[in-house]
């Protein structure tokens, strides 16, 4: 099995407002399915891009790193036997029909820290 | 000892016919495209000496496959001592083949292997690769064309093409693009990509994007070979039949597309007696078969149009109403402005140039064909036929500005110089 990162791109929208009604529920359901089927390694939803702060060299600026119509709204790491299987999982992501989309990238390596007792 | 020329011919034949089969079987063992390619190349080199010494084997494909797979096994063993893990090409169920590589491959060419060639084609045309990479990899891995020749065909420097192909192969192994047939649900989409690659090759072969010669026979030949291979591997797919028919018709007229001086000839000026009749008959059979049962797809309809043109005794006696009807059906399955433009030519023959010119004007407004040299060329021809030479000249100049192919430029320049001849 290989690991793939799914970078979830969404249209930028007004703080707090949902670009598509029911978008959040659709994402919740999608990730519940992934947990159920046992393919999900980790998933994170991010606060709106307006809350991002970027650092380039020693310059700190307000906003996302890349100035684009779509921003990264979250990311997930899944496990799949090959790219076709990973794409099938990624294709089911609601972002694909909510005006954004997903990018699938093979994970080269990484680790998850085990931190007992932290809150 | 077998005479050297016989051996060379046998190896060249085996290269042309069996490259894809040998490479596919070897990739399964090597699990790395570069390693597999190297092993297959070595096997072909070894065949030159081996067959001269021992005679040409009854089954060259089996001989080459065994030789290439042995080398691949050795490479994998060496690799294992260097690295513990092979990410590489995802080959479902490849482990059982580890031992098979040591067995003689005598039974393979008839059995599983045709399937493997198909897998190789689908691997090369995977949607995760750019279309350019799809074409280049198909030529290299399925047809065995050298990187230098592919670079030449696409008018780029060899290192540039090599770098692009390396990048594509790297993606195949890093992202684990699987070496298998797409599942049934995805097959139509994936097959469309494969057909698209073969069709593009044919188009590139028949109208070189630039350069002196209008036809690049090497590319057109490869396209036809691929279409035949695909037809053999997927005999029930009607669009595969359609594409093969389309390529056959296009190819049947190859010799007459330019005159003795290399000047472009229009369909109506081509010498119909020189068209390849057996190829046209083969295409006709495929089309008749394909049109049975269900709505025909894009390639079948294009082939039917081309075949009607080819079957007519002369340009004037072409079944134009039928061609317009086929274009209407084609526009439904493939709503492309290029198709709409080509349709206007048939419309001009049925309803007159005036009506056709109106439709061309619509397409001009649409804007999608702004850089397409055939729009002003067709417009110029219609204006000519309507006896409006000044406007025709303007349109010819526009067409000239948009084309890079010298044979086409010469044709347009010729038309511009004699604007009063229709």
Coordinates of C-alpha atoms in Angstrom, one line a residue:
Chain A
X1 CA 0.0 0.0 0.0
X2 CA 1.1 3.5 -0.7
X3 CA 0.1 6.8 0.9
X4 CA -1.3 9.7 -1.0
X5 CA -2.0 13.2 0.2
X6 CA -5.2 14.7 -1.1
X7 CA -5.0 18.5 -1.1
X8 CA -8.5 19.9 -1.0
X9 CA -8.8 23.2 -2.9
X10 CA -11.8 25.4 -2.5
X11 CA -13.0 28.6 -4.0
X12 CA -12.2 31.5 -1.7
X13 CA -15.3 32.9 -0.1
X14 CA -16.4 35.4 2.5
X15 CA -15.3 34.6 6.0
X16 CA -17.5 32.0 7.6
X17 CA -19.9 31.7 4.7
X18 CA -20.3 28.5 2.9
X19 CA -19.7 28.7 -0.9
X20 CA -22.2 25.9 -1.5
X21 CA -25.1 25.2 0.9
X22 CA -24.6 21.9 2.7
X23 CA -20.9 21.8 1.7
X24 CA -19.7 21.1 5.2
X25 CA -22.1 18.2 5.8
X26 CA -21.1 16.7 2.4
X27 CA -17.4 16.8 3.6
X28 CA -18.3 15.3 6.9
X29 CA -20.2 12.4 5.3
X30 CA -17.4 11.9 2.8
X31 CA -14.8 11.6 5.6
X32 CA -17.0 9.3 7.6
X33 CA -17.1 7.0 4.6
X34 CA -13.3 7.1 4.4
X35 CA -13.0 6.2 8.1
X36 CA -15.4 3.4 7.7
X37 CA -13.6 1.9 4.7
X38 CA -10.3 2.1 6.6
X39 CA -8.4 4.1 4.0
X40 CA -8.0 7.3 5.9
X41 CA -4.7 7.9 7.7
X42 CA -5.3 11.5 8.7
X43 CA -7.5 14.4 7.7
X44 CA -7.5 18.1 8.6
X45 CA -9.9 20.9 7.8
X46 CA -8.4 24.3 7.9
X47 CA -9.8 27.7 9.0
X48 CA -10.7 30.0 6.0
X49 CA -7.8 31.3 4.0
X50 CA -8.3 34.7 5.4
X51 CA -6.8 33.4 8.7
X52 CA -3.6 32.4 7.0
X53 CA -0.2 34.1 7.5
X54 CA 2.6 33.4 5.1
X55 CA 6.4 33.7 5.5
X56 CA 8.6 34.1 2.5
X57 CA 12.3 34.6 3.4
X58 CA 12.0 36.9 6.4
X59 CA 8.9 38.7 5.2
X60 CA 5.7 37.9 7.0
X61 CA 2.5 38.6 5.1
X62 CA -1.2 38.3 5.6
X63 CA -3.0 35.7 3.5
X64 CA -2.3 32.4 1.8
X65 CA 1.1 31.6 0.2
X66 CA -0.2 31.5 -3.4
X67 CA -2.4 34.2 -4.6
X68 CA -5.1 32.2 -6.5
X69 CA -8.9 31.9 -6.9
X70 CA -8.7 28.6 -5.1
X71 CA -7.0 28.0 -1.8
X72 CA -6.2 24.9 0.2
X73 CA -9.1 24.3 2.5
X74 CA -7.9 21.0 4.0
X75 CA -5.9 18.0 3.5
X76 CA -6.1 14.3 4.0
X77 CA -3.7 11.4 3.8
X78 CA -5.1 8.1 2.5
X79 CA -3.7 4.7 1.8
X80 CA -4.3 3.0 -1.6
X81 CA -2.7 0.3 -3.6
X82 CA -2.1 2.5 -6.6
X83 CA -2.9 5.8 -8.3
X84 CA -6.2 4.6 -9.8
X85 CA -7.5 3.5 -6.4
X86 CA -6.3 6.8 -4.9
X87 CA -8.0 8.8 -7.7
X88 CA -11.2 6.9 -7.2
X89 CA -11.2 8.0 -3.5
X90 CA -10.3 11.5 -4.4
X91 CA -12.9 11.8 -7.0
X92 CA -15.6 11.3 -4.3
X93 CA -14.4 14.4 -2.5
X94 CA -17.2 17.0 -2.4
X95 CA -14.8 19.7 -3.4
X96 CA -14.7 18.3 -6.9
X97 CA -18.3 19.4 -7.5
X98 CA -18.3 22.5 -5.2
X99 CA -16.4 24.7 -7.5
X100 CA -13.0 23.6 -6.3
X101 CA -11.1 20.4 -6.7
X102 CA -8.5 18.1 -5.3
X103 CA -4.8 17.4 -6.0
X104 CA -3.5 13.9 -5.4
X105 CA 0.2 13.6 -4.6
X106 CA 2.1 10.5 -3.6
X107 CA 3.6 10.8 -0.2
X108 CA 7.3 10.2 -0.2
X109 CA 7.7 9.8 3.5
X110 CA 6.8 11.2 6.9
X111 CA 5.8 10.4 10.4
X112 CA 3.1 11.1 12.9
X113 CA 4.3 11.8 16.4
X114 CA 2.8 10.0 19.3
X115 CA 2.2 12.5 22.1
X116 CA 0.7 10.8 25.2
X117 CA -1.4 12.9 27.5
X118 CA -1.3 16.2 25.7
X119 CA -4.5 18.2 25.6
Chain B
X1 CA 25.2 -20.5 -39.3
X2 CA 22.3 -18.5 -40.6
X3 CA 23.2 -15.9 -43.2
X4 CA 23.5 -12.4 -41.6
X5 CA 21.0 -10.7 -43.9
X6 CA 18.3 -13.3 -43.0
X7 CA 19.0 -12.8 -39.3
X8 CA 18.9 -9.0 -39.6
X9 CA 15.5 -9.2 -41.4
X10 CA 14.1 -11.6 -38.8
X11 CA 15.2 -9.3 -35.9
X12 CA 13.8 -6.3 -37.7
X13 CA 10.5 -8.1 -38.2
X14 CA 10.4 -9.2 -34.6
X15 CA 11.2 -5.6 -33.6
X16 CA 8.3 -4.3 -35.6
X17 CA 5.8 -7.0 -34.6
X18 CA 6.7 -8.1 -31.1
X19 CA 8.3 -5.2 -29.3
X20 CA 5.2 -4.3 -27.3
X21 CA 4.6 -7.9 -26.4
X22 CA 8.2 -8.5 -25.3
X23 CA 8.3 -5.3 -23.3
X24 CA 5.0 -5.8 -21.6
X25 CA 6.0 -9.3 -20.5
X26 CA 9.3 -8.0 -19.3
X27 CA 7.9 -5.0 -17.4
X28 CA 5.9 -7.4 -15.3
X29 CA 9.1 -8.9 -14.1
X30 CA 11.3 -5.8 -14.0
X31 CA 8.6 -3.6 -12.4
X32 CA 10.5 -0.6 -13.8
X33 CA 10.0 0.7 -17.3
X34 CA 13.6 1.8 -17.8
X35 CA 15.0 -1.5 -16.6
X36 CA 12.5 -3.4 -18.8
X37 CA 13.4 -1.3 -21.9
X38 CA 17.1 -1.8 -21.4
X39 CA 16.6 -5.6 -21.0
X40 CA 14.4 -5.8 -24.1
X41 CA 17.0 -3.8 -26.1
X42 CA 19.7 -6.1 -24.9
X43 CA 17.6 -9.1 -25.9
X44 CA 17.2 -7.8 -29.4
X45 CA 20.9 -7.2 -29.6
X46 CA 21.6 -10.7 -28.3
X47 CA 19.2 -12.1 -30.9
X48 CA 21.4 -10.8 -33.7
X49 CA 24.3 -13.0 -32.6
X50 CA 22.3 -15.8 -31.1
X51 CA 20.1 -16.4 -34.1
X52 CA 23.1 -16.3 -36.5
X53 CA 24.7 -19.0 -34.4
X54 CA 21.7 -21.2 -33.6
X55 CA 19.3 -20.4 -36.3
X56 CA 16.1 -18.3 -36.2
X57 CA 13.8 -19.7 -33.6
X58 CA 10.3 -20.9 -34.5
X59 CA 8.8 -18.4 -32.1
X60 CA 11.0 -15.3 -32.0
X61 CA 8.7 -13.5 -29.6
X62 CA 9.0 -16.4 -27.0
X63 CA 12.8 -16.4 -27.5
X64 CA 13.1 -12.6 -27.0
X65 CA 10.7 -12.6 -24.1
X66 CA 12.6 -15.4 -22.3
X67 CA 15.9 -13.6 -22.9
X68 CA 14.6 -10.2 -21.8
X69 CA 12.9 -11.5 -18.7
X70 CA 16.1 -13.4 -17.6
X71 CA 17.9 -10.2 -17.8
X72 CA 15.2 -8.4 -15.9
X73 CA 15.3 -11.0 -13.1
X74 CA 19.1 -10.5 -12.8
X75 CA 18.6 -6.8 -12.7
X76 CA 15.9 -7.2 -10.0
X77 CA 18.2 -9.4 -7.9
X78 CA 21.1 -6.9 -8.2
X79 CA 18.7 -4.1 -7.3
X80 CA 17.5 -6.0 -4.2
X81 CA 21.0 -6.2 -2.8
X82 CA 21.3 -2.5 -3.3
X83 CA 17.9 -1.4 -2.1
X84 CA 15.6 -3.2 0.2
X85 CA 12.4 -1.8 -1.3
X86 CA 11.2 -1.4 -4.9
X87 CA 8.4 1.1 -5.2
X88 CA 8.3 1.0 -9.0
X89 CA 5.6 0.0 -11.4
X90 CA 2.5 -1.4 -9.8
X91 CA 2.0 -4.8 -11.4
X92 CA -1.0 -6.6 -9.8
X93 CA -0.1 -10.2 -9.0
X94 CA 3.4 -9.8 -10.3
X95 CA 5.0 -12.0 -7.6
X96 CA 3.9 -15.2 -9.2
X97 CA 5.8 -14.1 -12.2
X98 CA 9.1 -14.0 -10.4
X99 CA 9.6 -17.6 -11.0
X100 CA 8.0 -17.6 -14.4
X101 CA 10.8 -15.5 -15.7
X102 CA 13.1 -18.5 -15.3
X103 CA 10.8 -20.8 -17.3
X104 CA 10.8 -20.8 -21.1
X105 CA 8.2 -18.4 -22.4
X106 CA 7.2 -20.7 -25.2
X107 CA 3.5 -20.7 -24.4
X108 CA 3.1 -17.0 -23.8
X109 CA 2.5 -15.3 -27.1
X110 CA -0.9 -17.0 -27.5
X111 CA -2.1 -16.9 -24.0
X112 CA -2.1 -14.0 -21.5
X113 CA 0.2 -11.8 -23.5
X114 CA -2.1 -9.9 -25.9
X115 CA -3.8 -8.6 -22.8
X116 CA -0.4 -7.4 -21.6
X117 CA 0.1 -5.3 -24.7
X118 CA -3.2 -3.8 -24.0
X119 CA -2.2 -3.0 -20.5
X120 CA 0.9 -1.4 -21.8
X121 CA -1.1 0.8 -24.2
X122 CA -3.4 1.9 -21.3
X123 CA -0.4 2.6 -19.1
X124 CA 1.1 4.9 -21.7
X125 CA -2.2 6.6 -22.2
X126 CA -3.1 7.1 -18.5
X127 CA -4.9 10.4 -17.9
X128 CA -2.4 11.2 -15.2
X129 CA 0.1 11.9 -18.0
X130 CA 0.1 14.8 -20.4
X131 CA -1.1 14.0 -23.9
X132 CA 2.3 14.7 -25.2
X133 CA 3.8 12.2 -22.8
X134 CA 1.1 9.7 -23.7
X135 CA 2.0 10.0 -27.4
X136 CA 5.8 9.8 -26.7
X137 CA 5.5 6.9 -24.3
X138 CA 3.2 5.0 -26.7
X139 CA 5.7 5.4 -29.5
X140 CA 8.6 4.4 -27.4
X141 CA 7.1 1.6 -25.3
X142 CA 4.4 0.1 -27.5
X143 CA 6.0 0.7 -30.9
X144 CA 9.7 0.6 -29.9
X145 CA 10.5 3.9 -31.7
X146 CA 13.8 5.3 -30.5
X147 CA 13.7 8.5 -28.4
X148 CA 15.8 10.2 -31.2
X149 CA 13.2 9.4 -33.8
X150 CA 10.3 10.6 -31.6
X151 CA 12.2 13.8 -30.9
X152 CA 12.7 14.3 -34.7
X153 CA 9.0 13.6 -35.4
X154 CA 7.9 16.2 -32.9
X155 CA 10.6 18.7 -33.9
X156 CA 12.3 19.0 -30.5
X157 CA 15.8 18.3 -29.5
X158 CA 16.5 14.7 -28.4
X159 CA 17.6 15.7 -24.8
X160 CA 14.3 17.6 -24.5
X161 CA 12.2 14.6 -25.5
X162 CA 14.3 12.3 -23.3
X163 CA 13.8 14.6 -20.3
X164 CA 10.0 14.7 -20.9
X165 CA 9.8 10.9 -21.2
X166 CA 12.0 10.5 -18.1
X167 CA 9.6 12.7 -16.2
X168 CA 6.6 10.7 -17.3
X169 CA 8.2 7.4 -16.4
X170 CA 9.2 8.9 -13.0
X171 CA 5.6 9.8 -12.4
X172 CA 4.5 6.3 -13.3
X173 CA 6.7 4.8 -10.7
X174 CA 6.4 7.5 -8.0
X175 CA 2.7 7.8 -8.1
X176 CA 2.2 4.1 -8.8
X177 CA 0.3 4.3 -12.0
X178 CA -0.9 0.7 -12.3
X179 CA 0.0 -1.5 -15.2
X180 CA -3.4 -3.0 -15.7
X181 CA -6.6 -2.7 -17.7
X182 CA -8.9 0.0 -16.4
X183 CA -12.0 -1.3 -14.7
X184 CA -15.1 -1.7 -16.9
X185 CA -16.7 1.5 -15.6
X186 CA -13.7 3.6 -16.7
X187 CA -13.0 1.7 -19.9
X188 CA -14.9 4.0 -22.3
X189 CA -13.2 7.1 -21.0
X190 CA -9.8 5.5 -21.0
X191 CA -10.3 4.0 -24.4
X192 CA -11.2 7.5 -25.7
X193 CA -7.8 8.7 -24.6
X194 CA -6.1 5.8 -26.3
X195 CA -8.0 6.4 -29.6
X196 CA -7.2 10.1 -29.3
X197 CA -3.5 9.4 -29.1
X198 CA -3.6 7.1 -32.1
X199 CA -5.7 9.6 -34.1
X200 CA -3.3 12.5 -33.2
X201 CA -0.4 10.5 -34.4
X202 CA -2.2 9.9 -37.7
X203 CA -3.1 13.6 -38.0
X204 CA 0.5 14.6 -37.2
X205 CA 1.6 12.1 -39.8
X206 CA -0.7 13.4 -42.5
X207 CA -0.3 17.1 -42.0
X208 CA 3.0 17.8 -40.3
X209 CA 2.6 20.8 -38.1
X210 CA 5.5 22.5 -39.8
X211 CA 8.4 21.7 -42.1
X212 CA 8.8 21.1 -45.7
X213 CA 6.9 17.8 -46.2
X214 CA 3.2 17.5 -45.9
X215 CA 3.2 13.9 -44.9
X216 CA 5.3 12.1 -42.3
X217 CA 4.9 8.6 -43.3
X218 CA 6.7 7.2 -40.3
X219 CA 4.1 8.6 -37.9
X220 CA 1.2 7.7 -40.1
X221 CA 2.5 4.1 -40.3
X222 CA 2.9 3.9 -36.6
X223 CA -0.7 5.1 -36.1
X224 CA -2.0 2.5 -38.5
X225 CA 0.0 -0.3 -36.8
X226 CA -1.4 0.8 -33.4
X227 CA -4.9 0.9 -34.6
X228 CA -4.5 -2.6 -36.1
X229 CA -3.0 -3.8 -32.8
X230 CA -5.9 -2.3 -30.8
X231 CA -8.5 -3.8 -33.2
X232 CA -6.8 -7.2 -32.7
X233 CA -6.9 -6.8 -28.9
X234 CA -10.4 -5.3 -28.6
X235 CA -12.3 -6.7 -31.6
X236 CA -15.7 -5.9 -30.2
X237 CA -15.2 -2.1 -29.6
X238 CA -17.0 -0.3 -32.4
X239 CA -15.0 2.9 -32.1
X240 CA -11.8 0.9 -32.4
X241 CA -13.2 -0.4 -35.7
X242 CA -14.2 3.2 -36.6
X243 CA -10.7 4.5 -35.9
X244 CA -9.0 1.8 -37.9
X245 CA -11.4 2.5 -40.8
X246 CA -10.7 6.2 -40.6
X247 CA -6.9 5.7 -40.7
X248 CA -7.2 3.3 -43.6
X249 CA -9.2 5.8 -45.7
X250 CA -6.9 8.6 -44.8
X251 CA -3.9 6.5 -45.6
X252 CA -5.4 5.1 -48.9
X253 CA -5.2 8.7 -50.3
X254 CA -1.7 9.4 -49.0
X255 CA 0.0 9.1 -52.4
X256 CA -2.3 11.6 -54.1
X257 CA -2.3 14.4 -51.5
X258 CA 0.6 16.2 -53.2
X259 CA 1.6 16.4 -56.8
X260 CA 5.0 15.4 -58.3
X261 CA 6.5 18.7 -57.1
X262 CA 5.3 18.2 -53.5
X263 CA 2.4 20.7 -54.0
X264 CA -0.8 20.2 -52.0
X265 CA -3.7 18.8 -54.0
X266 CA -7.3 19.4 -53.0
X267 CA -9.6 16.3 -52.7
X268 CA -11.3 17.4 -55.9
X269 CA -8.0 17.5 -57.8
X270 CA -6.6 14.2 -56.6
X271 CA -6.1 11.3 -58.9
X272 CA -8.7 8.8 -57.7
X273 CA -7.3 6.0 -59.7
X274 CA -4.2 6.0 -57.5
X275 CA -6.1 5.5 -54.3
X276 CA -5.4 2.3 -52.5
X277 CA -8.5 0.3 -53.3
X278 CA -7.9 -2.7 -51.1
X279 CA -7.4 -0.4 -48.1
X280 CA -10.6 1.5 -49.0
X281 CA -12.5 -1.8 -49.3
X282 CA -11.2 -3.0 -45.9
X283 CA -12.3 0.3 -44.4
X284 CA -15.7 0.0 -46.0
X285 CA -16.2 -3.4 -44.5
X286 CA -15.3 -2.1 -41.0
X287 CA -17.7 0.8 -41.3
X288 CA -20.6 -1.3 -42.5
X289 CA -20.0 -3.7 -39.6
X290 CA -19.6 -0.9 -37.2
X291 CA -22.7 1.0 -38.2
X292 CA -24.8 -2.0 -37.3
X293 CA -26.3 -1.8 -33.8
X294 CA -26.5 1.3 -31.7
X295 CA -25.5 4.9 -32.2
X296 CA -22.2 5.2 -34.0
X297 CA -19.4 7.1 -32.3
X298 CA -17.2 9.9 -33.5
X299 CA -14.6 7.8 -35.3
X300 CA -17.1 5.6 -37.1
X301 CA -18.9 8.7 -38.4
X302 CA -15.7 10.4 -39.5
X303 CA -14.7 7.2 -41.2
X304 CA -18.1 6.9 -42.9
X305 CA -17.7 10.5 -44.2
X306 CA -14.2 9.9 -45.5
X307 CA -15.3 6.6 -47.1
X308 CA -18.2 8.2 -48.9
X309 CA -15.7 10.8 -50.4
X310 CA -13.4 8.0 -51.4
X311 CA -16.1 5.8 -52.9
X312 CA -17.5 8.5 -55.2
X313 CA -16.6 8.3 -58.8
X314 CA -15.7 12.0 -58.9
X315 CA -15.9 15.0 -56.6
X316 CA -19.1 16.3 -58.2
X317 CA -20.8 12.9 -58.0
X318 CA -20.1 12.6 -54.3
X319 CA -23.2 11.8 -52.2
X320 CA -23.2 15.3 -50.6
X321 CA -26.7 15.1 -48.9
X322 CA -25.6 11.9 -47.2
X323 CA -22.4 13.6 -46.1
X324 CA -24.2 16.5 -44.6
X325 CA -26.5 14.0 -42.7
X326 CA -23.4 12.2 -41.4
X327 CA -21.9 15.6 -40.3
X328 CA -25.1 16.4 -38.4
X329 CA -24.9 13.1 -36.6
X330 CA -21.2 13.7 -35.9
X331 CA -21.9 17.1 -34.4
X332 CA -24.3 15.5 -31.9
X333 CA -21.6 13.1 -30.6
X334 CA -18.7 15.5 -31.1
X335 CA -19.8 19.1 -31.0
X336 CA -16.5 20.6 -32.3
X337 CA -16.2 23.9 -34.3
X338 CA -13.8 22.1 -36.6
X339 CA -16.5 19.6 -37.5
X340 CA -19.0 22.4 -38.0
X341 CA -16.5 24.1 -40.4
X342 CA -15.9 20.9 -42.4
X343 CA -19.6 20.5 -42.6
X344 CA -19.9 23.8 -44.4
X345 CA -18.0 22.4 -47.4
X346 CA -20.6 19.7 -47.8
X347 CA -23.3 22.3 -47.3
X348 CA -21.9 24.4 -50.1
X349 CA -22.3 21.4 -52.4
X350 CA -25.9 20.8 -51.4
X351 CA -27.3 24.3 -50.8
X352 CA -24.7 26.4 -52.5
X353 CA -21.8 28.6 -51.4
X354 CA -24.0 31.4 -50.2
X355 CA -25.6 29.3 -47.5
X356 CA -22.2 27.8 -46.6
X357 CA -20.7 31.3 -46.3
X358 CA -23.3 32.3 -43.8
X359 CA -22.4 29.3 -41.6
X360 CA -18.7 30.1 -41.9
X361 CA -19.5 33.7 -40.8
X362 CA -21.3 32.2 -37.7
X363 CA -18.2 30.2 -36.9
X364 CA -16.0 33.2 -37.3
X365 CA -18.1 35.1 -34.8
X366 CA -17.9 32.2 -32.4
X367 CA -14.1 32.9 -32.2
X368 CA -12.9 29.4 -31.2
X369 CA -11.3 29.0 -34.6
X370 CA -9.5 32.3 -34.6
X371 CA -6.1 30.6 -35.1
X372 CA -7.3 27.8 -37.4
X373 CA -6.0 28.3 -40.9
X374 CA -8.6 26.2 -42.6
X375 CA -11.4 28.7 -41.7
X376 CA -10.1 31.6 -43.9
X377 CA -9.0 29.0 -46.5
X378 CA -12.5 27.6 -46.8
X379 CA -14.0 31.1 -46.7
X380 CA -11.7 32.2 -49.5
X381 CA -12.8 29.2 -51.6
X382 CA -16.4 30.0 -51.1
X383 CA -15.9 33.7 -51.9
X384 CA -14.1 32.6 -55.0
X385 CA -17.0 30.5 -56.1
X386 CA -19.3 33.4 -55.5
X387 CA -17.2 35.5 -57.8
X388 CA -15.9 37.9 -55.1
X389 CA -12.1 37.7 -55.8
X390 CA -11.0 40.7 -53.7
X391 CA -12.6 39.3 -50.5
X392 CA -11.2 35.9 -51.4
X393 CA -7.7 37.3 -51.6
X394 CA -8.0 38.8 -48.2
X395 CA -9.1 35.5 -46.8
X396 CA -6.3 33.6 -48.5
X397 CA -3.8 36.1 -46.9
X398 CA -5.3 35.4 -43.5
X399 CA -5.0 31.6 -44.1
X400 CA -1.3 32.1 -45.1
X401 CA -0.5 34.0 -42.0
X402 CA -1.8 31.1 -39.9
X403 CA -0.1 28.1 -41.5
X404 CA 3.5 26.9 -40.9
X405 CA 3.5 24.0 -43.2
X406 CA 5.4 24.9 -46.4
X407 CA 3.3 22.6 -48.7
X408 CA 0.1 24.3 -47.5
X409 CA 1.7 27.7 -47.8
X410 CA 2.7 27.0 -51.4
X411 CA -0.9 25.9 -52.1
X412 CA -2.4 29.0 -50.6
X413 CA 0.2 31.2 -52.4
X414 CA -0.8 29.6 -55.6
X415 CA -4.5 30.2 -55.1
X416 CA -3.7 33.8 -54.2
X417 CA -1.7 34.3 -57.4
X418 CA -4.6 33.0 -59.6
X419 CA -7.7 34.4 -57.8
X420 CA -9.9 34.1 -60.8
X421 CA -9.5 30.4 -61.2
X422 CA -12.0 28.6 -59.1

